[in-house]
Coordinates of C-alpha atoms in Angstrom, one line a residue:
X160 CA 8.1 17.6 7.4
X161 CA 5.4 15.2 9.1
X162 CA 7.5 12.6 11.2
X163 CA 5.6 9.8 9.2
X164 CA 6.8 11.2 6.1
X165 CA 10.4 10.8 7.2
X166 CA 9.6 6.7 7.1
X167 CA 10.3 4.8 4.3
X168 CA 7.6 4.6 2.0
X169 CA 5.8 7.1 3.2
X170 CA 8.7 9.6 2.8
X171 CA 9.1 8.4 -0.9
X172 CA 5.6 9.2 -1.7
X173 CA 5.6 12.4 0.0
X174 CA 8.7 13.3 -2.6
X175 CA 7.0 12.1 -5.4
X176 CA 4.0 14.4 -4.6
X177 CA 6.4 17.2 -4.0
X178 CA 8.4 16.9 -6.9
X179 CA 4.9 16.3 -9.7
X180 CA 2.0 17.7 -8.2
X181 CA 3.1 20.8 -6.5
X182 CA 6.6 21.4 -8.5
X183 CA 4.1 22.0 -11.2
X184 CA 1.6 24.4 -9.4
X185 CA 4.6 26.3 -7.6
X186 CA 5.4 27.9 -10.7
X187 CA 2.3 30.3 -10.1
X188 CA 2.4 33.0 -7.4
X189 CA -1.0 32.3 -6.5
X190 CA -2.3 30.3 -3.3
X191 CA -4.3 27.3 -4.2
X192 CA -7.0 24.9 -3.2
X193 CA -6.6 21.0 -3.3
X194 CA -9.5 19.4 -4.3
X195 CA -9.5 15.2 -3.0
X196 CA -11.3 12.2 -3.7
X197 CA -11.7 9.7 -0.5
X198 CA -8.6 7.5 -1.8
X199 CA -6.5 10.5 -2.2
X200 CA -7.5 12.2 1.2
X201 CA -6.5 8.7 2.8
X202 CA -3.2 8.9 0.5
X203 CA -2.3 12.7 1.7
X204 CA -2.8 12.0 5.1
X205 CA -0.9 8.6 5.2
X206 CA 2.3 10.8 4.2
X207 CA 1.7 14.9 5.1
X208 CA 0.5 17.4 7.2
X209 CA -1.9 20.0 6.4
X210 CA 1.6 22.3 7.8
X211 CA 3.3 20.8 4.7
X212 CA 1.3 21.6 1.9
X213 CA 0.2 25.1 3.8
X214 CA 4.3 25.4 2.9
X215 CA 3.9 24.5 -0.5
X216 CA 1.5 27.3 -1.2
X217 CA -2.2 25.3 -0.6
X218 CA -4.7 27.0 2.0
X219 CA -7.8 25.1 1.7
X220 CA -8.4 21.4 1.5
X221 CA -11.7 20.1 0.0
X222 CA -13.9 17.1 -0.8
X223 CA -14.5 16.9 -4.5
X224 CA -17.4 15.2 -4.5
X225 CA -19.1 17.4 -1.6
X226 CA -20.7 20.8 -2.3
X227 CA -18.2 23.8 -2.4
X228 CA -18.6 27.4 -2.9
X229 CA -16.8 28.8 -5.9
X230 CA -13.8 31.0 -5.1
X231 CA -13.7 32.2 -8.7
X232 CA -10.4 34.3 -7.9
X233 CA -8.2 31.0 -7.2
X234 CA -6.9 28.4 -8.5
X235 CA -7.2 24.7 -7.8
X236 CA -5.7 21.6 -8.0
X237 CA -7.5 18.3 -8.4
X238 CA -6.1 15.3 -6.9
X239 CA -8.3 12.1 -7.7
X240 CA -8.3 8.8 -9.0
X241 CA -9.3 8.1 -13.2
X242 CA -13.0 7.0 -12.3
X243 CA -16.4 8.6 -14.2
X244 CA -17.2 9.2 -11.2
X245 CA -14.1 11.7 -10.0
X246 CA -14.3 12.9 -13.5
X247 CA -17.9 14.2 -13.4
X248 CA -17.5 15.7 -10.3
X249 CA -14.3 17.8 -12.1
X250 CA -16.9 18.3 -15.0
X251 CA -20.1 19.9 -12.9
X252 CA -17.3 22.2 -11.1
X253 CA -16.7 23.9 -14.4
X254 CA -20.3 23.9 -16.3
X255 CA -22.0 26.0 -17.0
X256 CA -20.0 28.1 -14.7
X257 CA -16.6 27.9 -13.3
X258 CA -16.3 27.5 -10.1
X259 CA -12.4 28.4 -9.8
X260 CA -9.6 30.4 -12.1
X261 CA -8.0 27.1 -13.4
X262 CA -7.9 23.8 -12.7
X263 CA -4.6 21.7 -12.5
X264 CA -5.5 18.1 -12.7
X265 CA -3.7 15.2 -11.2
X266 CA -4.7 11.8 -11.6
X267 CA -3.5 9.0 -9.4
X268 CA -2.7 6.1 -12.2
X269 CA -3.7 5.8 -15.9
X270 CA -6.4 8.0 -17.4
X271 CA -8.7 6.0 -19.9
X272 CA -9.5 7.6 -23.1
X273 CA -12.8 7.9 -22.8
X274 CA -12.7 9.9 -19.5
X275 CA -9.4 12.3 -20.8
X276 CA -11.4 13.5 -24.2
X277 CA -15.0 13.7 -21.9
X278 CA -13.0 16.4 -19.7
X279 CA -11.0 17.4 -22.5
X280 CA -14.6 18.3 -24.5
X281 CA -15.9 19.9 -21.8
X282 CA -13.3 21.6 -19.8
X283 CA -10.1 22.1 -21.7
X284 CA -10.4 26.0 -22.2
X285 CA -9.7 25.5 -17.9
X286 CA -7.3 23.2 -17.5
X287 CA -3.9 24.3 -17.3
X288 CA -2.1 20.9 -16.6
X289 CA -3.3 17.0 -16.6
X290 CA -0.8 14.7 -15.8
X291 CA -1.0 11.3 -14.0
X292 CA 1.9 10.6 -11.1
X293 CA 1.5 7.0 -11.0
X294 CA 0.5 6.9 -7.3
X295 CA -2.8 4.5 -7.0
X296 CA -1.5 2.6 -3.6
X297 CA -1.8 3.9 -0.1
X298 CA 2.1 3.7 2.2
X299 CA 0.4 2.5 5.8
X300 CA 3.7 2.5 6.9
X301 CA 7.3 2.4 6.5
X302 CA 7.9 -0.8 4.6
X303 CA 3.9 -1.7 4.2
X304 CA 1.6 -0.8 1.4
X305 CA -2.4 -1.8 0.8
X306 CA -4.4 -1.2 -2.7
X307 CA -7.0 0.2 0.0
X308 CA -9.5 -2.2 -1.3
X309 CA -11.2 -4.6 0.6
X310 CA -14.1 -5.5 -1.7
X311 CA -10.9 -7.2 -4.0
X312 CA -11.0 -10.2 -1.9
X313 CA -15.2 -10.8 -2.1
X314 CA -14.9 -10.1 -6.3
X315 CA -11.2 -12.3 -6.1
X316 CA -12.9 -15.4 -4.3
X317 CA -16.5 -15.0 -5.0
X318 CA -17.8 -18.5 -7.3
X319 CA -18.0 -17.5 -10.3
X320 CA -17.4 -13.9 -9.8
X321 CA -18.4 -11.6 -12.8
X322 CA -15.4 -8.8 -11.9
X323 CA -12.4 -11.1 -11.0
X324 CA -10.1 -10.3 -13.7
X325 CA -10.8 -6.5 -13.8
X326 CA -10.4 -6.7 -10.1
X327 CA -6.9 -8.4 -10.8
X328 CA -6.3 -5.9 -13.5
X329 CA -6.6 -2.7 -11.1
X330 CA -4.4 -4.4 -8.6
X331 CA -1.4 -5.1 -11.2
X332 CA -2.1 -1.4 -12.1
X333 CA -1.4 -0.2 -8.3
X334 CA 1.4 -2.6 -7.9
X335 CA 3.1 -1.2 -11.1
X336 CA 2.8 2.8 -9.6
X337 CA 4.4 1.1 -6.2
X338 CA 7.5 -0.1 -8.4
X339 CA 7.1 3.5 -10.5
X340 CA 7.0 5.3 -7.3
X341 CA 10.5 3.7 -5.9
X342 CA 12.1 3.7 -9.1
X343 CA 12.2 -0.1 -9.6
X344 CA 11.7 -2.4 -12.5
X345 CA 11.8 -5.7 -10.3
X346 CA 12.1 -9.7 -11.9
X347 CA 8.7 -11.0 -10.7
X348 CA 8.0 -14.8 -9.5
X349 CA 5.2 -16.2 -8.3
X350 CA 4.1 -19.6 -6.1
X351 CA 3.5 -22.2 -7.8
X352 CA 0.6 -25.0 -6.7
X353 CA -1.9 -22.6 -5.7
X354 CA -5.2 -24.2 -6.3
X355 CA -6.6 -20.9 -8.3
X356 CA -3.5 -19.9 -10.1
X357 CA -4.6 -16.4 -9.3
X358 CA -0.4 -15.8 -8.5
X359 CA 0.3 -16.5 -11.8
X360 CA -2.1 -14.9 -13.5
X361 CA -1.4 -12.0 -11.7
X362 CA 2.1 -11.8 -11.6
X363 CA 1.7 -12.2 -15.6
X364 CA -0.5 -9.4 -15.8
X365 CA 2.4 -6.9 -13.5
X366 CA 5.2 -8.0 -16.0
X367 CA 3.4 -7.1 -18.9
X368 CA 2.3 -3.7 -17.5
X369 CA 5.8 -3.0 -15.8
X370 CA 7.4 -3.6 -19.6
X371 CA 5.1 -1.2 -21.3
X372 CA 5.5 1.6 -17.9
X373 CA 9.4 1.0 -18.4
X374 CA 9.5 1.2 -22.3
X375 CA 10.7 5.0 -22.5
X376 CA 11.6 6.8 -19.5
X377 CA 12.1 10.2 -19.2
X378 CA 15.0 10.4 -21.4
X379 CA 13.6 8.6 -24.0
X380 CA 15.8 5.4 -23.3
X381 CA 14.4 2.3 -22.4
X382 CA 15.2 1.1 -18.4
X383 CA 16.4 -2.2 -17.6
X384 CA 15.5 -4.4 -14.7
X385 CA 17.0 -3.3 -11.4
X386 CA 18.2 -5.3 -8.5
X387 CA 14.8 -6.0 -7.2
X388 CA 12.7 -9.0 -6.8
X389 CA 8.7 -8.8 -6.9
X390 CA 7.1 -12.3 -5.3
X391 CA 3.2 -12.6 -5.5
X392 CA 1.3 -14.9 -3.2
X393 CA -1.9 -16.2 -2.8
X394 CA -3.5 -15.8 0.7
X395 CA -4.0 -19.7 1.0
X396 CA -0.4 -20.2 1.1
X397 CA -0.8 -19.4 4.9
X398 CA -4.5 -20.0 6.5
X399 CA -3.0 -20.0 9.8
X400 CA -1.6 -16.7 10.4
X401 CA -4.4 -14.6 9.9
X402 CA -6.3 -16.5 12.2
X403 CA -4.6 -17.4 15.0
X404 CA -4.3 -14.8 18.3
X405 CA -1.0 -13.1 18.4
X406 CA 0.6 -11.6 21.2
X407 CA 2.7 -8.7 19.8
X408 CA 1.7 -5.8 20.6
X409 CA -0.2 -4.2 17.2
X410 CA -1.3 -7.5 16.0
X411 CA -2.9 -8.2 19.3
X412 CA -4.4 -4.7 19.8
X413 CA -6.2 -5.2 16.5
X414 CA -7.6 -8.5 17.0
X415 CA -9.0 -7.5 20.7
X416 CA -10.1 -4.2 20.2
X417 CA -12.0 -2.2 17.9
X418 CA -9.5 0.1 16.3
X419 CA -11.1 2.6 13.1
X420 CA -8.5 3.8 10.4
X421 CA -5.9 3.2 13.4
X422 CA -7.8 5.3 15.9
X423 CA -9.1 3.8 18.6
X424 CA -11.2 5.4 21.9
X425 CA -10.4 4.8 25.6
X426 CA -11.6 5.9 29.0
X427 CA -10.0 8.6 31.4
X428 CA -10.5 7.8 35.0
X429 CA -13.3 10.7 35.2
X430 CA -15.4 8.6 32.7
X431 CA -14.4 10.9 29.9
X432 CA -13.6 9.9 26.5
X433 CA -10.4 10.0 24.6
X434 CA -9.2 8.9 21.1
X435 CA -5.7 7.8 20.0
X436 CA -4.2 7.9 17.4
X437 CA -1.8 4.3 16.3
X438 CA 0.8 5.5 13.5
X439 CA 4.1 6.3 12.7
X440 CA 3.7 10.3 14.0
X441 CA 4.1 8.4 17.1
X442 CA 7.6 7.4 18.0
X443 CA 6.6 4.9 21.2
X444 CA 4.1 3.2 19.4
X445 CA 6.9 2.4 16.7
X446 CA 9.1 1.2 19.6
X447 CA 6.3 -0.7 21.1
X448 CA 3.8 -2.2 18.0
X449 CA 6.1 -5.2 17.2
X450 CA 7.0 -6.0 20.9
X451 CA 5.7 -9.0 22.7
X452 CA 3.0 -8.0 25.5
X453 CA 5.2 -9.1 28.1
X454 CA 7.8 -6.9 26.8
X455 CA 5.3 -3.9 26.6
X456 CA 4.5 -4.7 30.1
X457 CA 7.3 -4.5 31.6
X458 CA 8.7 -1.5 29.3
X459 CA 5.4 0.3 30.1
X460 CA 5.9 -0.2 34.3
X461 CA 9.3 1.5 34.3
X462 CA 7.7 4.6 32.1
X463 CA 5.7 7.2 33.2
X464 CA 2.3 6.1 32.8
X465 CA 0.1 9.0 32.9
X466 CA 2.0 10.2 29.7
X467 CA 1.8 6.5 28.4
X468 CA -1.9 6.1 29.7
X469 CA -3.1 5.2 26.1
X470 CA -0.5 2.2 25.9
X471 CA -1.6 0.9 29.2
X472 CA -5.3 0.9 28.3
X473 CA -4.3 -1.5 25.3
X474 CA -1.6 -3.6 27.1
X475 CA -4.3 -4.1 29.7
X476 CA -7.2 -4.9 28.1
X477 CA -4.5 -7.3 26.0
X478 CA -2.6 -8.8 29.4
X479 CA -6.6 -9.8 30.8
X480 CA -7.9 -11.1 27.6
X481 CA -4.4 -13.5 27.6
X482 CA -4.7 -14.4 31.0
X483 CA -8.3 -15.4 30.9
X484 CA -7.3 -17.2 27.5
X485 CA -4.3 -19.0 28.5
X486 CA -5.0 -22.4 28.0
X487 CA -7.6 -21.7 24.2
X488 CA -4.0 -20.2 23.5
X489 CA -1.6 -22.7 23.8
X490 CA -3.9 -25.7 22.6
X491 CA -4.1 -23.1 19.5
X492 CA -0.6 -22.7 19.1
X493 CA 0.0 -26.2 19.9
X494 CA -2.6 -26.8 16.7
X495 CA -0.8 -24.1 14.4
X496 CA 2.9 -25.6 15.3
X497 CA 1.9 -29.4 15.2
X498 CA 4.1 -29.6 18.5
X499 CA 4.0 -28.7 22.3
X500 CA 6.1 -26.3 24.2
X501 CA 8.5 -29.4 24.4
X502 CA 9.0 -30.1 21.4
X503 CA 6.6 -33.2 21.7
X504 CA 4.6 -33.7 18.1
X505 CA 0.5 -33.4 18.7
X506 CA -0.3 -36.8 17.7
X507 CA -3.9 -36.4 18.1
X508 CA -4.9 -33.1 17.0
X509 CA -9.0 -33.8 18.4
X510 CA -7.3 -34.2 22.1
X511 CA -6.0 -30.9 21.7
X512 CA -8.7 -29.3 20.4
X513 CA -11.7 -30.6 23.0
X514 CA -10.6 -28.9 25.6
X515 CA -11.1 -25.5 23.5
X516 CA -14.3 -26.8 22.6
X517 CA -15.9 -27.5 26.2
X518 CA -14.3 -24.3 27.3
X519 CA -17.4 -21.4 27.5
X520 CA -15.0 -19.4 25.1
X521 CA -17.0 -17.0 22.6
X522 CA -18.4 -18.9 19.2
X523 CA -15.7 -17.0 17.2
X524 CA -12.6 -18.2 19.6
X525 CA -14.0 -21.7 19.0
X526 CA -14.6 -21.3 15.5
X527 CA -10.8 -19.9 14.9
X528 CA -9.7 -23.0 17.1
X529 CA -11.9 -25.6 14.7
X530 CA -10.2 -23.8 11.7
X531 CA -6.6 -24.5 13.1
X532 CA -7.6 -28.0 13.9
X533 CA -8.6 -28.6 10.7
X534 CA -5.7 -27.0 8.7
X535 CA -3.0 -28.6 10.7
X536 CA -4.7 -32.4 9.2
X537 CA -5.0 -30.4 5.4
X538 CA -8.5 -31.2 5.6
X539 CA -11.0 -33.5 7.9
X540 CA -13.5 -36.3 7.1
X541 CA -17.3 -35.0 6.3
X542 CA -18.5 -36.5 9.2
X543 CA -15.9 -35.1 11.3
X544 CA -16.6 -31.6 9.9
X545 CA -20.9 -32.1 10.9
X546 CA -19.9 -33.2 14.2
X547 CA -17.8 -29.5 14.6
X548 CA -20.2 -27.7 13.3
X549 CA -22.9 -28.7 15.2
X550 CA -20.7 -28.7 18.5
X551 CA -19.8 -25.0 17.5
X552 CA -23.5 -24.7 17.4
X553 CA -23.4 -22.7 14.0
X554 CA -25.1 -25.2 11.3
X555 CA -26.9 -21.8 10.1
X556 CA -23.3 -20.1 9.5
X557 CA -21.5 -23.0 8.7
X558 CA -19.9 -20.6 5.5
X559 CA -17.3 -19.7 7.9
X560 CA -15.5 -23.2 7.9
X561 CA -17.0 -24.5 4.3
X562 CA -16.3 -21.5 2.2
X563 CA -12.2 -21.6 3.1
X564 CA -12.2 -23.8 -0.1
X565 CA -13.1 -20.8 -2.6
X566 CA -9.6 -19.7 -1.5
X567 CA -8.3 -22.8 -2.6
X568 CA -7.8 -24.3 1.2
X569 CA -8.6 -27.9 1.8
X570 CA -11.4 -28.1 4.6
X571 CA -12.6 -31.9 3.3
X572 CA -9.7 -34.3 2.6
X573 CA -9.2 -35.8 0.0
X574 CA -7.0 -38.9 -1.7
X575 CA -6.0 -37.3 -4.6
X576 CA -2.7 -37.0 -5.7
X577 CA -2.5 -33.3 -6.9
X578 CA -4.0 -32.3 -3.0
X579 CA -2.7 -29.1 -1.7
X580 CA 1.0 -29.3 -0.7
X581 CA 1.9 -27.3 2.6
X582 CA 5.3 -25.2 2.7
X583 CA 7.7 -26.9 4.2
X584 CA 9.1 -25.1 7.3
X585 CA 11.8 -23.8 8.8
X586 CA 13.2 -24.9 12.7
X587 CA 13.2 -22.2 14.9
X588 CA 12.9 -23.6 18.1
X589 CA 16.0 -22.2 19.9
X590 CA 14.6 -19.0 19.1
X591 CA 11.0 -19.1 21.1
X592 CA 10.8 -17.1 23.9
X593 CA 7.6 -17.5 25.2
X594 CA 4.9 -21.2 24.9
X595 CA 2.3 -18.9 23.4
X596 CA 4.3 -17.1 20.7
X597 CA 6.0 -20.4 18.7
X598 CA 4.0 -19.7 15.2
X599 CA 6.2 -17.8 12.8
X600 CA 4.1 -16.8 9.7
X601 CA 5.0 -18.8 6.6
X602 CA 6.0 -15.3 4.6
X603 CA 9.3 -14.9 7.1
X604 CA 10.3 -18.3 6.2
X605 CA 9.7 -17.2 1.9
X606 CA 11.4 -13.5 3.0
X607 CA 14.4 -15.2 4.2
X608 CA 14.9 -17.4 1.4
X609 CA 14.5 -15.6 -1.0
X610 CA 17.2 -13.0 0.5
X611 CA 19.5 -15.7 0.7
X612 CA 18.6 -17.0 -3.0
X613 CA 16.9 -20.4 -1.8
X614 CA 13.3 -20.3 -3.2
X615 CA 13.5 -23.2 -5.6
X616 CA 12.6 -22.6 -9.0
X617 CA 10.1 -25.2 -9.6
X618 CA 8.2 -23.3 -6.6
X619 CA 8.4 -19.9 -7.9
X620 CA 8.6 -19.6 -11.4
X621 CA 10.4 -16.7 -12.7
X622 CA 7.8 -14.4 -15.1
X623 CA 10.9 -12.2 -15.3
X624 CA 14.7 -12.2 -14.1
X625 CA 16.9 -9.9 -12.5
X626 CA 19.6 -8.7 -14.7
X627 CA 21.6 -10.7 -12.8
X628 CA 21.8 -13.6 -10.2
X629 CA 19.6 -12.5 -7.7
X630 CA 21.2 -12.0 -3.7
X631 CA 19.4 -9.8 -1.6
X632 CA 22.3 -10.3 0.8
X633 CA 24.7 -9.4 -0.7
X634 CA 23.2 -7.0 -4.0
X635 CA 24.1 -3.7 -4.2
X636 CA 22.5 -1.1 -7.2
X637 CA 24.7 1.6 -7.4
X638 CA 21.5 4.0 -8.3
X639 CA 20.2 3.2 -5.2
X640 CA 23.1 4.7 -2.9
X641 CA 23.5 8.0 -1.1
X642 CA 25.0 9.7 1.6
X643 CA 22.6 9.4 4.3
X644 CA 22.9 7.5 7.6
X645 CA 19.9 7.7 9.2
X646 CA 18.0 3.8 9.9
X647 CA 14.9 5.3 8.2
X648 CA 17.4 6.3 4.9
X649 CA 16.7 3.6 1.9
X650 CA 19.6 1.0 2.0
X651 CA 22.1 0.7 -0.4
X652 CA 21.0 -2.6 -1.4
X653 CA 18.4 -4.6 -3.1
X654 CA 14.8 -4.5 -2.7
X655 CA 12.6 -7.7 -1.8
X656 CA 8.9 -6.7 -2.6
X657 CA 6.1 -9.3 -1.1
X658 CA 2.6 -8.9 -2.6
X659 CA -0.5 -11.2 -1.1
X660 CA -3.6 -11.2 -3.0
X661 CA -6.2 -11.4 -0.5
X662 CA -5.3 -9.4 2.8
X663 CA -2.1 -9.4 4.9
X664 CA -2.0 -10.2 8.9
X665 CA -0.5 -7.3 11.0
X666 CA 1.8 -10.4 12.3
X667 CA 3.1 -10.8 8.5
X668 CA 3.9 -6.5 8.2
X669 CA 6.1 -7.1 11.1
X670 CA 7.8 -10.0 9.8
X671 CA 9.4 -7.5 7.2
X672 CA 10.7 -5.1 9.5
X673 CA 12.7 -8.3 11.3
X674 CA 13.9 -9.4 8.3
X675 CA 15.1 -6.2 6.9
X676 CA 16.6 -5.6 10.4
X677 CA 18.7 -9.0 9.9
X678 CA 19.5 -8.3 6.6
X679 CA 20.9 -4.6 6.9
X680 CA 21.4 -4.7 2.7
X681 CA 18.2 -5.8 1.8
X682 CA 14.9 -3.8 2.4
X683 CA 11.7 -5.7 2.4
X684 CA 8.6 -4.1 1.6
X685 CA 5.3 -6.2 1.4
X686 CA 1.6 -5.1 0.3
X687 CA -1.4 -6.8 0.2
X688 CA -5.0 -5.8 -1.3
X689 CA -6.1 -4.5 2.2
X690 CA -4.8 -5.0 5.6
X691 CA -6.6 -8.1 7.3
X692 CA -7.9 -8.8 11.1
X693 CA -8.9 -12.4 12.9
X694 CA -12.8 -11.3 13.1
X695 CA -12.8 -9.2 9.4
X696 CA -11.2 -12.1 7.8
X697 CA -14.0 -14.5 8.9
X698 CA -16.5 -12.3 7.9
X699 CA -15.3 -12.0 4.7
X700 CA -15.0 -15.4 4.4
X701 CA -18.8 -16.2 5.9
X702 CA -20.0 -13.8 3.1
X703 CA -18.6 -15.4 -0.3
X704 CA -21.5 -16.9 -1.2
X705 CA -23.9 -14.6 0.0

């Protein structure tokens, strides 16, 4: 099996293909072709090699909606999502002549009627099997998970947005075939005082479908609630993380460089051209990706570094940009932490941020640093605001500070009593390391507390309970345990699941794998709508009301 498949998720999904789609096709003797949508190409490839499923019996991989020849002598499997758009693709293959034996048909999530009796009119003389797997979610990695859709957060945040709520529909779909896929039928709870309520409504809308999914199983016996929590967020319950520079090594090689579907392209001494590839096939990059770039550094001098020469071409390019950026770093973290590298409180938050200002930085450092400013006060004056603006020099692009507030984050502030309320957060000073690397994302803080059963109720409402007193600590499901010992082997313990509408920060994956690692019973897993960087995130932002 693929070493990536061997890691958490990815493993588990890998299994669940095994064990629907190609348990199913298996039974003939007959080598098959795999047809793929885009998401489902992406979702094979996350989890498999083209070795594995040459193992299983399938010899050719294809694009469904591409131009094929027909191999009228074999049979083939279709892998896609429900859309009218997969489905007429299946349609055309079959009229008004087939273009293969039989067709087995897989679909990633929920079929809606319409679609099923369109095919079934049309095609049901060749279909053999149509079954849906209840797999609509893509595993990035071993305890991460992204609805692969980044036009969620434009239709989410847009004013007056005509898709929003079948937007949040489709996600509470995926988020129920994530809880299907590891055999869990969590309590959900949401945060409370978000501005847009979009937690709540959301987390509403997973309860409801995870009650219906769970009615009958298998077996015909209605399942109960395991020992797993669900917690939806709301991207505005942490502005800062996604914005500010981070020096781990993944999080920093994503905001600095420009990395494609985690492949990225770097020079060999002769001038030639090489791409890498960032992912869990790769056991040093696993070692490396949550490390601090002084830790790389030094880990990366006493290796070989011809055989490490595509870790050295990120580490440097990272090491430069830090140096060069030393000071714009620590007046940022000084801004995100409210406090210097001593401990002193930033009593005037516009001393600290001049500096950054005057600096010939590029417009996006200098807008990230105006955006930290302004979140650390929960909002500046109007006037104060112009005068940024026009200092940044973007009056004409101004949306990327102003439109913040269709996520529900204060940019003007305002006397009002029901203003936004920050999380409170935890001390951690005896545990920083290095000046520039003091922030801890806000979702460690909600991770750990709600491991240790501390997340107050009047915060984060239950929609649904556990069957019993939640403690991620200490939980253990019985269902869940095994024999294996390996560190990639599921825990015999509870689950914490962390959904954030609206994009995640590589900063806040790693914050799962540390907590997990602290907490050896509890394995944390957290998703997002699509998988966020600094520069993206602004753009996304800068085009809401476009």
């Amino acid at each position: 099996m693929a070493a990536g498949a061997e890691h958490g998720l990815k493993r588990i999904v890998w299994q669940r293909i095994k064990d629907t789609l190609i348990a199913d096709c298996r039974k003939s003797e007959v080598w098959k072709i795999l047809i793929l949508d885009q998401f489902t190409t992406r979702l094979l490839s996350s989890c498999c090699k083209m070795s594995n499923l040459m193992s299983e019996g399938i010899t050719i991989v294809e694009d469904l909606h591409k131009n094929r020849e027909p191999v009228p002598e074999m049979k083939a499997i279709y892998f896609m999502r429900p859309t009218a758009m997969c489905v007429d693709a299946f349609i055309n293959d079959f009229k008004p002549k087939p273009k293969y034996k039989a067709a087995y048909v897989f679909f990633t999530d929920y079929c809606p009627d319409d679609l099923f009796d369109k095919m079934k009119k049309n095609c049901a003389k060749h279909i053999k099997v149509c079954k849906e797997i209840n797999i609509s979610f893509l595993p990035l990695e071993a305890q991460v998970f992204t609805c692969e859709n980044t036009e969620a957060f434009k239709s989410i945040y847009t004013p007056n947005s005509q898709d929003k709520d079948q937007t949040l529909e489709t996600i509470a779909n995926q988020i129920v075939t994530l809880c299907s896929t590891l055999d869990e039928y969590p309590g959900v709870r949401y945060k409370k005082d978000s501005a847009l309520d979009y937690g709540n409504k959301l987390a509403e809308l997973v309860d409801n479908k995870l009650a219906r999914h769970y009615e009958l199983d298998d077996h015909s016996k209605k399942k109960g609630k395991t020992q797993a929590q669900l917690l939806i967020v709301d991207r505005a319950l942490d502005p800062v993380s996604p914005i500010l520079h981070e020096l781990t090594f993944q999080a920093m090689a994503y905001d600095l460089i420009p990395i494609k579907d985690n492949n990225y392209e770097y020079k060999l001494k002769d001038g030639s051209k090489k791409e890498a590839l960032l992912n869990e096939e790769d056991e040093l990059w696993v070692k490396l990706r949550h490390m601090h770039i002084a830790e790389v550094t030094g880990f990366l001098l006493i290796g070989l570094l011809v055989s490490f020469k595509k870790y050295t071409t990120v580490q440097k390019f990272g090491v430069s940009s830090a140096h060069k950026g030393c000071m714009y770093l620590i007046k940022n973290t000084d801004l995100a932490v409210g406090a210097d590298a001593e401990g002193q409180k930033v009593k005037d938050p516009m001393r600290t941020l001049l500096p950054v200002l005057l600096h010939p930085h590029d417009t996006t450092d200098k807008i990230r640093a105006v955006l930290l400013y302004i979140f650390s006060l929960n909002g500046t004056t109007a006037e104060n605001l112009n005068k940024l603006i026009q200092h940044v020099k973007i009056e004409d692009e101004s949306g990327y500070i102003l439109n913040w507030k269709h996520l529900g984050v204060p940019i003007l502030s305002t006397p009002s009593m029901f203003s936004f309320r920050k999380q409170p957060r935890k001390d951690r000073s005896d545990k920083e390391t290095y000046n520039v690397s003091r922030w801890t994302p806000v979702i460690k803080d909600i991770m750990e507390d709600a491991v240790e059963n501390k997340l107050e109720v009047k915060d984060w409402p239950y929609q649904s309970e556990c069957p019993s007193v939640w403690n991620g600590s200490r939980a253990v499901s019985a269902r869940q345990k095994h024999k294996g010992s390996s560190p990639d082997d599921l825990r015999s313990g509870s689950r914490l699941i962390l959904f954030v509408l609206g994009g995640v920060s590589y900063s806040e994956m790693r914050c799962a794998y540390e907590v997990t690692h602290a907490n050896k019973s509890c394995e944390v897993i957290i998703g997002s709508t699509h998988i966020l960087t600094p520069r993206g995130l602004l753009e996304d932002i800068y085009n809401l009301d476009k």
